[in-house]
Every structure is written in structure tokens, then in C-alpha cells.
CSV table of C-alpha atoms in Angstrom, one decimal:
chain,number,residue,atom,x,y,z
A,22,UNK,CA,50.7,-2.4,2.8
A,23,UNK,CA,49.6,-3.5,-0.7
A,24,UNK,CA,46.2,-3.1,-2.1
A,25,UNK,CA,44.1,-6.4,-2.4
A,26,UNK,CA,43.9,-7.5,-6.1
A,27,UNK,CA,40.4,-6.3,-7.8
A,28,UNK,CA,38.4,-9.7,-8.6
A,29,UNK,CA,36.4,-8.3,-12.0
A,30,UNK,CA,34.5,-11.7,-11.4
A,31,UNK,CA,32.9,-10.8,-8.4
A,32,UNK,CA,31.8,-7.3,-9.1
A,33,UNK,CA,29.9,-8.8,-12.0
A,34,UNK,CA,28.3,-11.0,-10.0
A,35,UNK,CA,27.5,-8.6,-7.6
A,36,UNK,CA,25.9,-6.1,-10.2
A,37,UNK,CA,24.1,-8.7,-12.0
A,38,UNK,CA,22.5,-10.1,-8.4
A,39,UNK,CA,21.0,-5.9,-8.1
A,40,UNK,CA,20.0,-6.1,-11.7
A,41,UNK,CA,18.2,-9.4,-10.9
A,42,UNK,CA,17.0,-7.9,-7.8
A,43,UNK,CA,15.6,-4.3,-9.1
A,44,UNK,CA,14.1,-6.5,-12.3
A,45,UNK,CA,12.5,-8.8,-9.7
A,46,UNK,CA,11.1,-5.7,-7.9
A,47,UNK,CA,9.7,-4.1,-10.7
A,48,UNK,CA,8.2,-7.1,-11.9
A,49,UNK,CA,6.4,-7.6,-8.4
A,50,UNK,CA,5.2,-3.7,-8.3
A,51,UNK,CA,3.5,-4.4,-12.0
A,52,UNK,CA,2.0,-7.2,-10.0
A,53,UNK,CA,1.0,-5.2,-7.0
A,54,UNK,CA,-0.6,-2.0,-9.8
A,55,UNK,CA,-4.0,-3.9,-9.5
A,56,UNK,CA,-4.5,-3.5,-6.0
A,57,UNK,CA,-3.7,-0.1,-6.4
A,58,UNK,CA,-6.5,0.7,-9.0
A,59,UNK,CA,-9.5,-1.3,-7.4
A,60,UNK,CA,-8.8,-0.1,-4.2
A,61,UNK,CA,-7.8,3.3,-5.2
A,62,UNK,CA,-11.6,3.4,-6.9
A,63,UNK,CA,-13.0,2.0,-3.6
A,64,UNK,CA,-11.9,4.7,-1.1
A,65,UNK,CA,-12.9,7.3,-4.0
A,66,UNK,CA,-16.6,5.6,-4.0
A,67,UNK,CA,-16.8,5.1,-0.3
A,68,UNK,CA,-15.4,8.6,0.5
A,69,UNK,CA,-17.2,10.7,-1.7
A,70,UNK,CA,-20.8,9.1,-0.4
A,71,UNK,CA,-19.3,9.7,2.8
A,72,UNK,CA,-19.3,13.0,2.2
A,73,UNK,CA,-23.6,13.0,2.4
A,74,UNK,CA,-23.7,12.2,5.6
A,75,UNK,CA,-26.5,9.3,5.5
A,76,UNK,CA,-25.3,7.1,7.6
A,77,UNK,CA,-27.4,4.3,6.6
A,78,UNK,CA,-26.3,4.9,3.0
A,79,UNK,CA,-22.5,5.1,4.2
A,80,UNK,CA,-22.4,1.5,5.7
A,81,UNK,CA,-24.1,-0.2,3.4
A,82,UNK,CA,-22.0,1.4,0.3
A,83,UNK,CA,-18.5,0.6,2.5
A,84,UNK,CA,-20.2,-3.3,3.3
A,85,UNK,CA,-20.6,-3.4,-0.4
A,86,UNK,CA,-17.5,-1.8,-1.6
A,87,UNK,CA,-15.2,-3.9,0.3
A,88,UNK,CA,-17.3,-6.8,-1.0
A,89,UNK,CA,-16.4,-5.9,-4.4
A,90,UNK,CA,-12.8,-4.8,-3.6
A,91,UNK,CA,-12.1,-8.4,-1.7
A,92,UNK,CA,-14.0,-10.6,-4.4
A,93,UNK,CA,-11.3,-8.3,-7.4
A,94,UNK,CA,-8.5,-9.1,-4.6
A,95,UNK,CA,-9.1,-12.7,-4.3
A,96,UNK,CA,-9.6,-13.1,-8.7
A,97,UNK,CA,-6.0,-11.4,-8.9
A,98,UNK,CA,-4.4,-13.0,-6.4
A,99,UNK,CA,-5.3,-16.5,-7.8
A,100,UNK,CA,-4.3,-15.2,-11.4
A,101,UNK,CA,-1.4,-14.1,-10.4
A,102,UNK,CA,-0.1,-17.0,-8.3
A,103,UNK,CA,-1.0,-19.4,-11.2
A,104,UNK,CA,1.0,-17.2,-13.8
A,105,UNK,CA,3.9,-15.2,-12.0
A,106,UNK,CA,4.8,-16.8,-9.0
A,107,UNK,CA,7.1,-14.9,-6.3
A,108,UNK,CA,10.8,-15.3,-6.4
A,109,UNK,CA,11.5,-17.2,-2.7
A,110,UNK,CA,13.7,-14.0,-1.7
A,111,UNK,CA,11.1,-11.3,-2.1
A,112,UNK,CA,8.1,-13.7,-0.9
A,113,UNK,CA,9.9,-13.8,2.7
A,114,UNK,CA,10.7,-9.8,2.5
A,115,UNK,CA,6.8,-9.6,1.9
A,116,UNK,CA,5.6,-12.3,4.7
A,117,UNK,CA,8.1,-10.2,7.1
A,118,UNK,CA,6.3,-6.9,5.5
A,119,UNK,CA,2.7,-8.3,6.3
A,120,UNK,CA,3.7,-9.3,10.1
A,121,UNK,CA,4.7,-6.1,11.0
A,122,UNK,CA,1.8,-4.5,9.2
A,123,UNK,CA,-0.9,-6.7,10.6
A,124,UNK,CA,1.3,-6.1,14.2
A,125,UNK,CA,0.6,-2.5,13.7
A,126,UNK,CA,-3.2,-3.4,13.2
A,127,UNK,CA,-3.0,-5.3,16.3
A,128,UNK,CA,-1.8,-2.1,18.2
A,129,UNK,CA,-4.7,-0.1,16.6
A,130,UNK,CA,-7.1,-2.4,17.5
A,131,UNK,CA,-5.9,-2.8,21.2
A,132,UNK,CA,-6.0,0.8,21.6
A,133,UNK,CA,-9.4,1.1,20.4
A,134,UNK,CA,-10.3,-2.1,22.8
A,135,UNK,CA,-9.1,-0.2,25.9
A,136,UNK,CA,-11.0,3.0,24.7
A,137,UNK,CA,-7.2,4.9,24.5
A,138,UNK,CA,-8.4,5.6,21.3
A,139,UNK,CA,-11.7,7.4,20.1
A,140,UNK,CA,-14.2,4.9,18.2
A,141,UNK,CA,-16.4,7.1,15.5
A,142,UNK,CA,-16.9,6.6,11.9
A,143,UNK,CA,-15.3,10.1,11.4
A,144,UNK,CA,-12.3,8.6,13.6
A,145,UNK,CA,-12.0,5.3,11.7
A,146,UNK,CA,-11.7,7.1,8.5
A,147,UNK,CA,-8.6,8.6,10.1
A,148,UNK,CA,-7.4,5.5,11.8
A,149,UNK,CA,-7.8,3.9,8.3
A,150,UNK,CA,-5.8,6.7,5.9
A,151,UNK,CA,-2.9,6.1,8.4
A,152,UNK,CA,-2.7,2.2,8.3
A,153,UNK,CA,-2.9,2.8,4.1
A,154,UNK,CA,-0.1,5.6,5.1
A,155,UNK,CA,1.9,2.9,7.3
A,156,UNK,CA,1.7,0.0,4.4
A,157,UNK,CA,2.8,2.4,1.8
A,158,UNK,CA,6.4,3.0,3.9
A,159,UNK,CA,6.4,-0.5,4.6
A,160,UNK,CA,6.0,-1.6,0.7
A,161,UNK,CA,8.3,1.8,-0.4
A,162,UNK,CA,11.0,-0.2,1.9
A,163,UNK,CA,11.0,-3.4,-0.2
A,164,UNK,CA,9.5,-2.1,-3.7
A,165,UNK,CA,10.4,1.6,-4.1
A,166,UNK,CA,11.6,5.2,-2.4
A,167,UNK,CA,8.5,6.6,-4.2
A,168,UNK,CA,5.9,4.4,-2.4
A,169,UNK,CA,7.5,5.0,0.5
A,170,UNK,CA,7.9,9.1,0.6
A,171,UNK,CA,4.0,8.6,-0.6
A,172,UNK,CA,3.4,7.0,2.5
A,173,UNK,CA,5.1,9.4,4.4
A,174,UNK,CA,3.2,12.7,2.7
A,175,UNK,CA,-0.3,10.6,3.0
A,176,UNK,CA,0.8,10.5,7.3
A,177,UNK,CA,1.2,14.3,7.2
A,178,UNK,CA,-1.9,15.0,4.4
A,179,UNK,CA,-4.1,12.8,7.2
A,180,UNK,CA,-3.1,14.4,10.6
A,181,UNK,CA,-3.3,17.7,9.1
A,182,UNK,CA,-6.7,17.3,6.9
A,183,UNK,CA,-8.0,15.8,10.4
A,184,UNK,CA,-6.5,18.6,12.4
A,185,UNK,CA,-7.3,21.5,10.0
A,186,UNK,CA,-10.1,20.6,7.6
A,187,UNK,CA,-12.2,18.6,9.5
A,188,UNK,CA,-15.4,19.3,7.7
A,189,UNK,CA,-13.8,18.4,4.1
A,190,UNK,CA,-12.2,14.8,5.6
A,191,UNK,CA,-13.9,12.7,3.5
A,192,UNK,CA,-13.9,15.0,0.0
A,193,UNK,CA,-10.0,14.9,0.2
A,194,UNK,CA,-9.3,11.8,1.6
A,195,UNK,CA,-11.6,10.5,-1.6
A,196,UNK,CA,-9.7,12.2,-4.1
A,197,UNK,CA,-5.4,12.5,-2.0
A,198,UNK,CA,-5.9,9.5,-0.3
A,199,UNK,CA,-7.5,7.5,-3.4
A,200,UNK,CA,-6.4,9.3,-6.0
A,201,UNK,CA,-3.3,8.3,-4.5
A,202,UNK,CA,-3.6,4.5,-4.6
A,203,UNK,CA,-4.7,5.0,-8.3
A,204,UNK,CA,-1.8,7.1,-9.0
A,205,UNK,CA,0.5,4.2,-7.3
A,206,UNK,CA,-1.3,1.5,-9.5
A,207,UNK,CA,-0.8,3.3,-12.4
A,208,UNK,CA,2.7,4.5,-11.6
A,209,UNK,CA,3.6,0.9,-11.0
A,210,UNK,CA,2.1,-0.8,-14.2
A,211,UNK,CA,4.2,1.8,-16.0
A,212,UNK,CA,7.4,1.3,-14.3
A,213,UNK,CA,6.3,-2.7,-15.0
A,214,UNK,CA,6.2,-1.9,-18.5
A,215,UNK,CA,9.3,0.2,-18.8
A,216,UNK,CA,11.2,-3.1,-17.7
A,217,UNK,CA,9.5,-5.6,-20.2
């Protein structure tokens, strides 16, 4: 039985289609750094006032930091669509990205409804840390390996901080959990760089 003939054509096709592909990525997570940064410096605000323990003080900061974080969200976002739109093929891996992350919401958010699952401030904190854990896999899947084994060490640095260090939540979920998204912005505007 012969071999088939190699077709050079082909296999340059096929590794300029993953260049294209891994450029494309890269370009996107440069894109995606900003988001990072001003949220990363939201949960490290909001979790270190946390930490007081005024809970008048607490919702009105987290009101007006997510305020701020939204109005910085919404500025980017319009930038960014005007100057680098998304190539068609990663747009519909995000839109498939966002469904199953706002379907994970849902499940949160049902389970809370039918009081399966404890409603506190300290307990939203917690719910919260693992949605940002759960997005992180979900964007490692389509952006990077790093984001996602980020996620998955910000799932066990949650459950165990809960579990173990109750009293300190808030003091290392403002400077892991946050600390982390800044990290990740940073991390990606570098990589972003790197490929320019």
C-alpha cells in the first residue's frame, strides 16, 4: 500500500491559517488587557473597604465602583469597536463564550431564587470570585492556556480562602483575586505587544 503524496501546498496553508489564528488571538487578548486593569482595580477597592466591615460604606463604595467600572467598560468598548473590529471567526467563539457564561449566571441566580443557595454579602463575595473563576476558563479556552489554568487556581484559592480563612476573605480576594485580573491585563497587553 503506497503512501499518499505530501501536498507542500496545503501544509502551508494550514500553518499560515494557525499563524493568522494565534496573531488574531493575541491581537484580541491586547484588546481584552483593559478590562483586566479597571476591573482588577475595582475588586481591589471594593474588597479592601470590605474588609471594614461598615456596611453602609460597603454598598455604597461597590454601587459606585461598578458605576465607574461600567461607564470605563462602555468608553472601551466603543473605542475599540470603531478602531479594531473583531475578525467574524473569533466574534462567534466569543458570542458562544458569553452564552454559556451568562447560562452559568442563570444557574446561580436560580439557585439563589429557590434559597439552595445561601444569600449574604459574605456569600456573594464568594459566589462572585467563582463566576470571575468560571469566565477566566471559559476566555483561557478561546484566548490562552494561561488564563485558563488562572481560572482554574482562582476556583481552588476561593473554596479554600472561604473554607479556611474565612475572616481574611475579603483582604485576599482584594489582592489574589484582583491582583489577578491586573496581572491578566497586564500579561495580555504585553503578550499584545510582543506580536506588533
Amino acid at each position: 500500500m503506497g503512501k499518499d503524496p505530501i501536498d507542500n501546498e496545503e501544509i502551508i496553508e494550514n500553518l499560515s491559517h494557525i499563524k493568522t489564528l494565534i496573531n488574531h488571538k493575541q491581537d484580541y487578548g491586547k484588546q481584552a488587557a483593559p478590562y483586566f486593569i479597571v476591573w482588577g482595580c475595582v475588586w481591589i477597592i471594593g474588597f479592601l473597604i470590605s474588609s471594614t466591615g461598615s456596611m453602609s460604606v460597603i454598598n455604597m463604595t461597590w454601587i459606585l465602583l461598578a458605576i465607574v467600572g461600567w461607564l470605563f467598560s462602555g468608553i472601551i468598548f466603543l473605542r475599540q469597536k470603531r478602531n479594531y473590529p473583531m475578525p467574524k471567526f473569533l466574534n462567534n467563539q466569543f458570542n458562544m463564550l458569553w452564552i454559556g457564561f451568562l447560562f452559568i449566571f442563570y444557574i446561580f441566580v436560580f439557585l439563589i431564587g429557590s434559597k439552595l443557595l445561601p444569600l449574604s454579602f459574605h456569600h456573594l463575595a464568594l459566589y462572585s470570585f467563582l463566576l470571575i473563576s468560571i469566565l477566566y476558563i471559559l476566555l483561557g479556552i478561546v484566548l490562552t492556556r494561561t488564563i485558563f489554568f488562572m481560572g482554574l487556581w482562582l476556583i481552588v484559592l476561593g473554596t479554600a480562602t472561604y473554607s479556611f480563612l474565612s475572616d481574611y476573605m475579603y483582604i485576599i480576594f482584594a489582592i489574589l483575586g484582583g491582583g489577578c485580573l491586573l496581572l491578566t491585563g497586564i500579561f495580555l497587553n504585553r503578550k499584545g505587544i510582543e506580536n506588533e
